[in-house]
Coordinates of C-alpha atoms in Angstrom, one line a residue:
M1 CA 0.0 -0.1 -0.1
S2 CA 1.5 3.3 -1.0
F3 CA 1.6 6.4 1.0
S4 CA -0.7 8.2 -1.5
D5 CA -3.3 5.6 -0.8
L6 CA -3.5 6.4 2.9
A7 CA -4.8 10.0 2.8
L8 CA -6.1 10.7 6.4
T9 CA -8.8 13.3 7.4
D10 CA -8.0 15.7 10.2
D11 CA -10.2 13.5 12.5
D12 CA -7.3 11.0 12.4
P13 CA -4.0 12.8 12.8
L14 CA -2.3 10.0 14.7
F15 CA -4.2 6.7 13.8
R16 CA -6.4 4.9 11.1
E17 CA -8.4 1.9 11.9
T18 CA -7.8 -0.7 9.4
H19 CA -9.5 -3.9 10.6
Y20 CA -12.0 -5.0 13.2
A21 CA -12.0 -8.6 14.2
R22 CA -15.2 -9.9 16.0
Y23 CA -14.7 -12.7 18.4
G24 CA -16.1 -15.8 17.1
Y25 CA -17.9 -16.8 20.4
E26 CA -19.7 -14.2 22.7
R27 CA -17.3 -11.5 24.5
T28 CA -14.1 -11.1 26.1
N29 CA -13.1 -10.0 29.6
I30 CA -10.8 -7.1 30.9
F31 CA -7.8 -9.4 31.3
G32 CA -8.4 -11.1 27.8
L33 CA -5.4 -9.8 25.9
V34 CA -1.8 -10.7 25.9
T35 CA 1.2 -10.2 23.8
L36 CA 3.6 -13.1 23.1
D37 CA 7.3 -12.7 22.1
S38 CA 8.3 -15.8 20.2
R39 CA 11.5 -17.2 18.6
L40 CA 9.6 -19.7 16.8
L41 CA 9.4 -19.4 12.9
T42 CA 6.2 -18.7 11.1
Y43 CA 5.1 -19.9 7.8
M44 CA 1.5 -19.4 6.7
D45 CA 1.2 -17.4 3.5
R46 CA -1.0 -14.4 3.3
P47 CA -4.8 -15.5 2.7
D48 CA -6.8 -14.3 -0.5
E49 CA -9.3 -12.5 1.8
F50 CA -6.8 -10.7 4.1
P51 CA -7.5 -9.5 6.8
S52 CA -11.0 -11.0 7.2
T53 CA -9.7 -14.8 6.9
R54 CA -9.8 -16.7 10.0
F55 CA -8.0 -20.0 10.3
E56 CA -9.7 -22.8 12.3
K57 CA -7.2 -25.3 11.4
L58 CA -3.6 -25.6 9.9
P59 CA -3.9 -25.3 6.0
E60 CA -3.1 -28.3 3.9
A61 CA -0.3 -26.4 2.2
P62 CA 3.1 -28.3 3.0
V63 CA 5.3 -27.0 5.9
P64 CA 8.6 -25.6 4.7
D65 CA 11.8 -27.2 6.0
Y66 CA 12.6 -26.1 9.5
T67 CA 15.8 -24.2 10.1
Q68 CA 17.1 -22.6 13.1
P69 CA 14.8 -20.5 15.5
L70 CA 14.8 -16.7 15.4
S71 CA 17.9 -15.2 17.1
K72 CA 15.5 -12.3 18.2
P73 CA 12.0 -12.8 19.2
V74 CA 8.9 -11.3 17.3
R75 CA 5.9 -10.0 19.0
H76 CA 2.5 -11.4 18.4
F77 CA -0.7 -11.3 20.3
I78 CA -3.5 -13.3 21.5
A79 CA -7.2 -12.4 22.5
A80 CA -9.5 -14.5 24.5
S81 CA -13.3 -14.6 24.3
S82 CA -15.5 -16.5 26.5
S83 CA -14.6 -20.1 25.0
E84 CA -11.8 -19.6 22.3
L85 CA -8.5 -18.0 21.6
T86 CA -7.7 -15.6 18.7
A87 CA -4.2 -15.4 17.8
F88 CA -2.7 -12.7 15.7
I89 CA 0.5 -13.8 14.0
S90 CA 2.7 -11.0 12.5
R91 CA 4.3 -11.6 9.0
D92 CA 5.8 -9.4 6.7
G93 CA 3.4 -7.1 5.2
Y94 CA 0.3 -8.9 6.7
W95 CA -0.8 -11.0 9.6
N96 CA -2.8 -14.2 10.0
C97 CA -5.7 -14.7 12.5
L98 CA -5.9 -18.3 14.2
C99 CA -8.9 -19.2 16.0
I100 CA -8.0 -22.0 18.7
T101 CA -10.6 -24.0 20.6
L102 CA -9.4 -25.6 23.7
G103 CA -12.6 -27.7 24.4
L104 CA -14.5 -25.1 26.3
E105 CA -18.3 -25.3 25.7
A106 CA -19.6 -21.7 24.8
G107 CA -22.4 -20.6 27.2
K108 CA -21.1 -22.9 29.8
S109 CA -17.3 -21.8 30.2
E110 CA -15.9 -18.3 30.4
V111 CA -12.3 -17.3 30.0
I112 CA -11.7 -14.7 32.8
A113 CA -8.0 -14.0 32.2
I114 CA -5.1 -15.2 29.8
D115 CA -1.3 -15.1 29.9
A116 CA 1.2 -16.6 27.6
V117 CA 5.0 -16.9 27.5
E118 CA 7.7 -18.8 25.7
E119 CA 10.6 -20.3 27.7
N120 CA 14.0 -20.3 26.0
Q121 CA 16.1 -22.3 28.3
D122 CA 17.3 -25.7 27.2
K123 CA 14.7 -25.6 24.4
I124 CA 11.8 -23.5 23.3
K125 CA 8.4 -24.2 25.2
L126 CA 5.3 -22.3 24.7
L127 CA 3.0 -22.0 27.7
V128 CA -0.4 -20.5 27.8
A129 CA -2.3 -20.1 31.0
L130 CA -6.2 -19.4 31.4
A131 CA -8.4 -18.6 34.3
V132 CA -11.7 -20.2 33.6
A133 CA -15.2 -20.2 35.3
E134 CA -17.6 -22.9 34.4
K135 CA -21.1 -23.6 35.4
V136 CA -21.4 -26.7 37.6
D137 CA -24.6 -27.6 35.9
E138 CA -27.4 -26.2 33.6
E139 CA -29.8 -25.9 36.3
S140 CA -27.6 -23.9 38.7
E141 CA -26.0 -20.5 38.6
E142 CA -23.2 -22.0 40.7
L143 CA -19.6 -21.6 39.0
A144 CA -16.5 -23.6 39.6
Y145 CA -13.2 -22.0 38.9
S146 CA -9.9 -23.4 37.6
L147 CA -6.4 -22.4 36.4
R148 CA -5.5 -24.3 33.2
I149 CA -2.0 -24.4 32.0
Y150 CA -1.4 -25.6 28.4
G151 CA 1.9 -26.9 26.8
N152 CA 3.5 -28.0 30.2
H153 CA 4.2 -31.7 29.0
T154 CA 4.4 -31.5 24.9
N155 CA 7.5 -30.6 22.9
T156 CA 6.7 -27.3 21.2
K157 CA 6.2 -27.7 17.4
P158 CA 8.9 -25.8 15.4
F159 CA 6.5 -23.4 13.9
L160 CA 4.5 -20.9 15.8
E161 CA 1.2 -21.8 14.0
Q162 CA 1.8 -25.6 14.7
A163 CA 2.4 -24.8 18.4
L164 CA -0.6 -22.8 18.8
F165 CA -3.1 -25.3 17.1
A166 CA -1.3 -28.0 19.2
I167 CA -1.3 -26.2 22.5
G168 CA -4.4 -28.1 23.7
D169 CA -2.7 -31.5 23.5
S170 CA -1.2 -31.0 26.9
S171 CA -2.8 -29.4 29.7
Q172 CA -3.1 -29.1 33.5
I173 CA -6.2 -28.2 35.5
I174 CA -5.7 -26.6 38.8
P175 CA -9.0 -26.0 40.7
L176 CA -9.4 -22.8 42.4
M177 CA -11.7 -22.3 45.5
D178 CA -12.3 -18.5 44.7
A179 CA -12.7 -16.4 41.7
P180 CA -9.5 -15.6 39.8
M181 CA -8.6 -12.3 38.5
Q182 CA -5.5 -11.5 36.6
I183 CA -2.7 -13.8 35.5
S184 CA 0.9 -12.7 34.8
H185 CA 4.4 -14.4 34.8
V186 CA 7.7 -13.7 36.1
Q187 CA 11.1 -15.2 36.1
I188 CA 12.3 -16.6 39.4
Q189 CA 15.2 -18.5 40.9
H190 CA 13.9 -22.1 41.8
E191 CA 15.7 -25.4 42.0
D192 CA 18.9 -23.8 41.2
R193 CA 17.9 -22.4 37.8
L194 CA 15.8 -19.6 36.6
Q195 CA 12.1 -20.7 35.8
T196 CA 8.9 -19.0 34.8
A197 CA 6.3 -18.7 37.4
F198 CA 2.7 -17.7 37.0
L199 CA 1.2 -15.3 39.4
L200 CA -2.6 -15.3 39.9
T201 CA -4.6 -12.8 41.9
S202 CA -7.8 -13.9 43.3
M203 CA -10.9 -12.8 45.3
D204 CA -9.6 -14.9 48.3
G205 CA -7.1 -12.1 48.7
I206 CA -3.9 -14.3 48.2
I207 CA -1.4 -13.8 45.3
H208 CA -0.8 -17.5 44.1
L209 CA 2.5 -18.4 42.6
Y210 CA 2.7 -21.6 40.5
V211 CA 5.9 -23.1 39.1
Q212 CA 6.7 -26.3 37.2
S213 CA 8.4 -29.1 39.0
S214 CA 11.4 -30.6 37.6
E215 CA 10.6 -34.1 38.7
T216 CA 6.8 -34.3 37.6
G217 CA 6.4 -31.6 35.0
Q218 CA 3.3 -30.4 36.8
F219 CA 2.8 -26.9 38.1
I220 CA 2.9 -26.6 41.9
E221 CA 1.9 -23.8 44.1
L222 CA 4.6 -22.2 46.2
P223 CA 4.1 -19.3 48.7
S224 CA 4.7 -16.1 46.9
S225 CA 6.2 -14.6 50.0
T226 CA 9.2 -16.7 49.2
F227 CA 10.0 -14.7 46.4
F228 CA 8.4 -11.4 47.1
P229 CA 7.9 -10.1 50.7
L230 CA 5.3 -7.5 49.4
M231 CA 3.0 -10.4 48.1
G232 CA 3.3 -12.2 51.3
G233 CA 2.2 -9.2 53.2
I234 CA -0.7 -8.6 50.9
S235 CA -1.6 -12.3 51.0
N236 CA -1.5 -12.4 55.1
H237 CA -4.1 -9.6 55.0
R238 CA -6.3 -10.9 52.4
T239 CA -6.1 -7.8 50.3
K240 CA -8.1 -8.4 47.1
I241 CA -5.8 -7.4 44.4
L242 CA -7.4 -6.5 40.9
F243 CA -4.3 -5.8 39.0
M244 CA -0.6 -6.0 39.3
H245 CA 2.4 -5.2 37.3
L246 CA 6.0 -6.4 37.5
F247 CA 8.6 -4.1 35.6
D248 CA 12.1 -5.3 35.0
Q249 CA 14.5 -2.5 34.6
P250 CA 17.4 -2.4 32.4
N251 CA 19.9 -2.3 35.5
G252 CA 18.3 -5.7 36.7
K253 CA 16.2 -4.1 39.5
R254 CA 12.5 -4.9 39.6
V255 CA 9.6 -2.9 40.4
I256 CA 6.2 -4.4 41.7
C257 CA 2.9 -2.4 41.7
A258 CA -0.4 -3.8 42.8
G259 CA -3.9 -2.1 43.1
G260 CA -6.8 -3.4 45.1
Q261 CA -10.5 -3.7 45.2
N262 CA -10.8 -1.1 48.0
G263 CA -8.2 1.3 46.7
E264 CA -5.2 -0.2 48.3
L265 CA -2.0 0.7 46.2
F266 CA 1.3 -1.0 46.8
L267 CA 4.6 -0.4 45.3
A268 CA 7.9 -2.1 46.0
F269 CA 11.4 -2.0 44.6
Y270 CA 13.6 -5.2 44.5
N271 CA 17.1 -6.2 43.7
K272 CA 17.5 -9.7 42.5
R273 CA 18.5 -13.2 44.2
K274 CA 19.8 -12.0 47.7
W275 CA 19.0 -12.8 51.3
S276 CA 16.3 -10.4 52.8
S277 CA 15.1 -10.0 56.2
L278 CA 13.7 -6.5 55.9
S279 CA 10.2 -5.7 57.1
I280 CA 7.9 -3.9 54.7
P281 CA 7.7 -0.3 55.8
L282 CA 4.1 0.2 55.1
S283 CA 1.4 1.7 57.2
I284 CA 0.1 -1.8 57.9
S285 CA 2.3 -4.0 60.0
Y286 CA 3.7 -7.0 58.1
P287 CA 5.7 -10.0 59.4
S288 CA 9.3 -10.1 58.5
P289 CA 11.1 -13.7 58.7
P290 CA 14.5 -14.2 57.1
L291 CA 13.6 -15.4 53.6
F292 CA 15.8 -16.5 50.6
V293 CA 13.8 -14.3 48.0
D294 CA 14.3 -13.7 44.4
G295 CA 15.1 -10.1 45.1
K296 CA 16.0 -8.0 48.1
E297 CA 13.2 -5.8 48.7
I298 CA 15.0 -2.3 49.1
K299 CA 12.0 -0.1 49.7
S300 CA 8.2 0.1 49.4
H301 CA 5.3 2.3 49.8
A302 CA 1.4 1.9 50.3
I303 CA -1.4 4.3 50.3
R304 CA -5.2 4.0 49.7
I305 CA -7.4 6.0 47.4
F306 CA -11.0 6.4 47.3
S307 CA -11.8 3.7 44.4
P308 CA -11.3 0.3 43.3
I309 CA -8.0 0.4 41.1
T310 CA -8.6 -1.1 37.7
S311 CA -4.9 -1.2 36.3
V312 CA -1.6 0.0 37.3
L313 CA 1.4 0.4 34.8
V314 CA 4.9 1.3 35.8
F315 CA 7.1 2.9 32.8
Q316 CA 10.1 4.8 31.7
P317 CA 8.9 8.2 29.9
R318 CA 11.5 7.9 27.3
T319 CA 11.9 5.2 24.7
S320 CA 15.3 4.8 24.9
S321 CA 15.9 2.5 27.9
H322 CA 18.7 3.8 30.3
P323 CA 19.4 2.4 33.7
D324 CA 19.2 5.9 35.1
D325 CA 15.9 7.1 33.7
E326 CA 13.3 7.9 36.0
L327 CA 10.0 5.8 36.4
H328 CA 6.5 6.9 36.6
L329 CA 3.3 5.0 37.5
V330 CA -0.1 5.3 35.8
V331 CA -3.1 4.3 38.1
T332 CA -6.6 4.0 36.8
C333 CA -9.6 4.0 38.8
A334 CA -13.4 3.0 38.7
I335 CA -14.7 6.1 40.1
E336 CA -11.9 8.7 40.1
Q337 CA -9.7 10.3 37.3
A338 CA -6.5 8.3 36.2
I339 CA -3.5 9.3 38.1
V340 CA 0.2 9.7 37.1
Y341 CA 2.7 9.3 39.9
R342 CA 6.0 10.8 38.9
S343 CA 9.6 9.8 39.9
I344 CA 8.5 7.0 42.0
Q345 CA 12.1 5.8 42.7
T346 CA 12.7 9.1 44.6
D347 CA 9.3 10.3 45.5
G348 CA 7.4 7.2 46.1
L349 CA 3.7 7.8 45.9
S350 CA 3.9 11.4 47.0
T351 CA 4.1 13.3 43.6
S352 CA 0.9 12.8 41.4
R353 CA -0.9 14.5 38.6
T354 CA -4.4 13.6 37.4
L355 CA -5.2 13.2 33.7
P356 CA -7.7 15.9 32.6
L357 CA -11.0 14.5 31.3
S358 CA -10.1 11.0 32.4
G359 CA -13.1 10.9 34.7
N360 CA -15.7 12.1 32.0
F361 CA -16.4 8.9 30.4
D362 CA -17.5 6.5 33.2
S363 CA -15.0 4.0 34.7
V364 CA -11.4 3.9 33.3
L365 CA -10.6 0.3 32.7
C366 CA -7.1 0.3 31.4
S367 CA -4.0 2.0 30.5
H368 CA -1.0 1.7 28.1
V369 CA 2.0 3.8 27.0
M370 CA 3.7 4.1 23.8
D371 CA 5.5 6.8 21.7
V372 CA 2.6 7.7 19.1
D373 CA 4.4 10.7 17.5
W374 CA 8.1 9.2 17.3
D375 CA 9.5 12.0 19.3
G376 CA 11.4 9.6 21.9
E377 CA 8.8 10.5 24.5
K378 CA 6.1 8.0 25.5
E379 CA 2.5 9.1 25.6
I380 CA -0.2 7.7 28.0
L381 CA -3.3 5.9 26.7
I382 CA -6.4 5.1 28.9
G383 CA -9.5 3.3 27.8
T384 CA -13.0 3.5 29.5
Y385 CA -16.1 1.7 30.1
G386 CA -17.7 4.9 28.3
R387 CA -16.2 3.6 25.1
Q388 CA -13.5 6.2 24.7
V389 CA -9.7 6.0 24.1
L390 CA -7.8 9.0 25.2
I391 CA -4.1 9.7 24.5
Y392 CA -2.3 12.2 26.7
K393 CA 1.0 13.9 25.9
Q394 CA 3.2 15.8 28.5
V395 CA 3.5 19.5 27.8
A396 CA 7.3 20.0 27.2
G397 CA 8.9 21.7 30.1
T398 CA 6.1 21.0 32.5
Q399 CA 4.4 18.2 34.5
V400 CA 1.0 18.8 32.9
Y401 CA -0.6 16.5 30.5
T402 CA -3.0 17.4 27.6
V403 CA -5.3 15.3 25.5
L404 CA -3.5 14.7 22.2
W405 CA -6.1 12.4 20.6
R406 CA -9.6 11.0 21.3
R407 CA -11.6 8.1 19.7
Q408 CA -15.1 6.7 20.5
F409 CA -15.9 3.1 20.0
A410 CA -19.2 1.1 20.1
Y411 CA -18.4 -0.8 23.2
P412 CA -16.4 -0.5 26.3
I413 CA -12.4 -0.5 26.1
Y414 CA -11.0 -3.6 28.0
R415 CA -7.3 -3.6 27.0
M416 CA -4.6 -2.0 24.8
T417 CA -1.3 -3.0 23.5
H418 CA 1.0 -2.1 20.4
L419 CA 3.3 -4.0 18.3
D420 CA 4.6 -4.2 14.7
L421 CA 2.0 -6.6 13.6
N422 CA 2.7 -6.4 9.7
R423 CA 6.5 -5.8 10.2
D424 CA 6.8 -2.6 8.3
G425 CA 8.8 -0.8 11.0
L426 CA 5.7 1.1 12.6
D427 CA 3.9 -0.3 15.5
E428 CA 0.2 -0.8 15.3
L429 CA -2.2 0.1 18.1
I430 CA -4.3 -2.7 19.3
V431 CA -7.8 -2.0 21.2
T432 CA -9.8 -4.8 22.5
T433 CA -13.4 -4.0 23.2
M434 CA -16.2 -6.2 24.8
Y435 CA -16.9 -7.8 21.4
G436 CA -13.7 -7.6 19.2
V437 CA -10.3 -6.5 18.4
H438 CA -9.7 -3.2 16.7
I439 CA -6.4 -2.8 14.7
F440 CA -5.1 0.8 14.1
Q441 CA -2.1 1.7 11.7
P442 CA -0.3 5.1 12.3
N443 CA -0.7 7.9 10.0
M444 CA 1.6 7.1 7.0
K445 CA 1.8 10.9 6.0
K446 CA 3.1 11.9 9.6
A447 CA 5.5 8.8 9.5
R448 CA 6.8 9.9 6.2
E449 CA 7.3 13.5 7.3
R450 CA 8.9 12.3 10.6
L451 CA 11.3 9.9 8.6
L452 CA 12.3 12.6 6.4
E453 CA 13.2 14.8 9.5
V454 CA 15.3 12.1 10.8
L455 CA 17.0 11.6 7.5
Q456 CA 17.8 15.3 7.1
Y457 CA 19.2 15.4 10.6
V458 CA 21.4 12.5 10.1
E459 CA 22.7 13.9 6.7
A460 CA 23.3 17.1 8.4
S461 CA 25.3 15.4 11.1
K462 CA 27.4 13.5 8.6
R463 CA 28.1 16.8 6.7
Q464 CA 29.0 18.5 9.9
K465 CA 31.3 15.7 10.9
Y466 CA 32.9 15.7 7.5
E467 CA 33.5 19.3 7.5
L468 CA 35.0 19.1 10.9
L469 CA 37.3 16.4 9.7
V470 CA 38.4 18.6 6.6
E471 CA 39.1 21.3 8.9
W472 CA 41.1 19.2 11.3
Q473 CA 43.1 17.8 8.4
R474 CA 43.8 21.3 7.1
Q475 CA 45.0 22.3 10.5
K476 CA 47.4 19.5 10.5
E477 CA 48.8 20.3 7.2
L478 CA 49.3 23.8 8.3
E479 CA 51.2 22.7 11.5
K480 CA 53.4 20.5 9.3
S481 CA 54.3 23.3 6.9
I482 CA 55.3 25.7 9.8
V483 CA 59.2 26.2 10.1
F484 CA 60.4 27.3 13.3
E485 CA 63.5 29.4 13.4
S486 CA 66.4 28.3 15.7
Q487 CA 66.8 30.8 18.6

């Protein structure tokens, strides 16, 4: 598609919606989107009816000869509806949409949350975790809950499309006593090696941690406090966490933030794999036994706000990751405006700004950050139950945020992410609503203008360096030609 074909109106200065994919069965939940970074090769060609084609099984076309996995992972994403997964596989110039059924019965089962991760230790292993609610019987409204982990026993297929369609061949079902909420994953040191652990927040007020046993291959539950004292304190007090974010910094340190149903906001900073016997300096008294934890907790903070917390997001404001970059925190709330806590490493939770207009469109359900205008600074995106996506930009030289872009949708906004879905070098914005996935491509005209600016800057820098080099060489020649008379 040429640049001339992508003329945008003034109403779409940043993004243009290029595709909407409705879920095959029913609707999604607010934890129903996950990105997947994979080194597995992809092979399926572009379908004739791209992008509307949905693959419900592998095509009969021959699979190419397998080579080595990719040296650098490529990002894809998976969206979960009530009873199936829809995987969007990025390819050069297009993407493929795979519909994966895992034996869940429409109308009886409901996927509450999803997480996916690819392990790259001895060999590549793809794991998908689902939190599921199922009706006990057709007569009753009683629900049974479970955590289902797929791919724990099988050898992962060499191509990503094969691996996803075969993910249901091996699974483990872990019964849960209470309603689950969010699933996430983290790398921990266990059994003398680095392993992937799944973290599950739940309405029982406990943060559950599951790790795979090297003996049986089954996932077993371990106390989260063994690795993260903050989670132990939360679990001891049965604080119902709705959303949690773990952020690993370039310098190897880790930040954990958790938001609760009653407005509790917890923030902790960790080093890695050291002994810790520190108590958690919160307003609530937590126990502090000596623990061998995945990271020494160096400081933590806790406050309470007057609203259930729907999402938390720790981020570095610049796109170029540097160990010394400051960290900010976005907190979205059910009945208040979204809040940005600035410089949380130094100021904790004491310095904050609200995002203007964020409370005008019903509850704010989700947040995201990305550099939408390619200036090296990340903008803040929020999605609301009132069907709005708002993008905020920080005013240069101030701590004030202003609305840069706003878009109304047909249904509530549940989650957002971004990735280069068609591998053209520009990231698409992905927005999931109650009934489908919206794919937005950036404004190609603005992308071209920005690219030309960068090329002109690079060319000017080269020319300046060349002129300085010529001048330096001329000075050297002059120095050689000078004859000093003997005194």
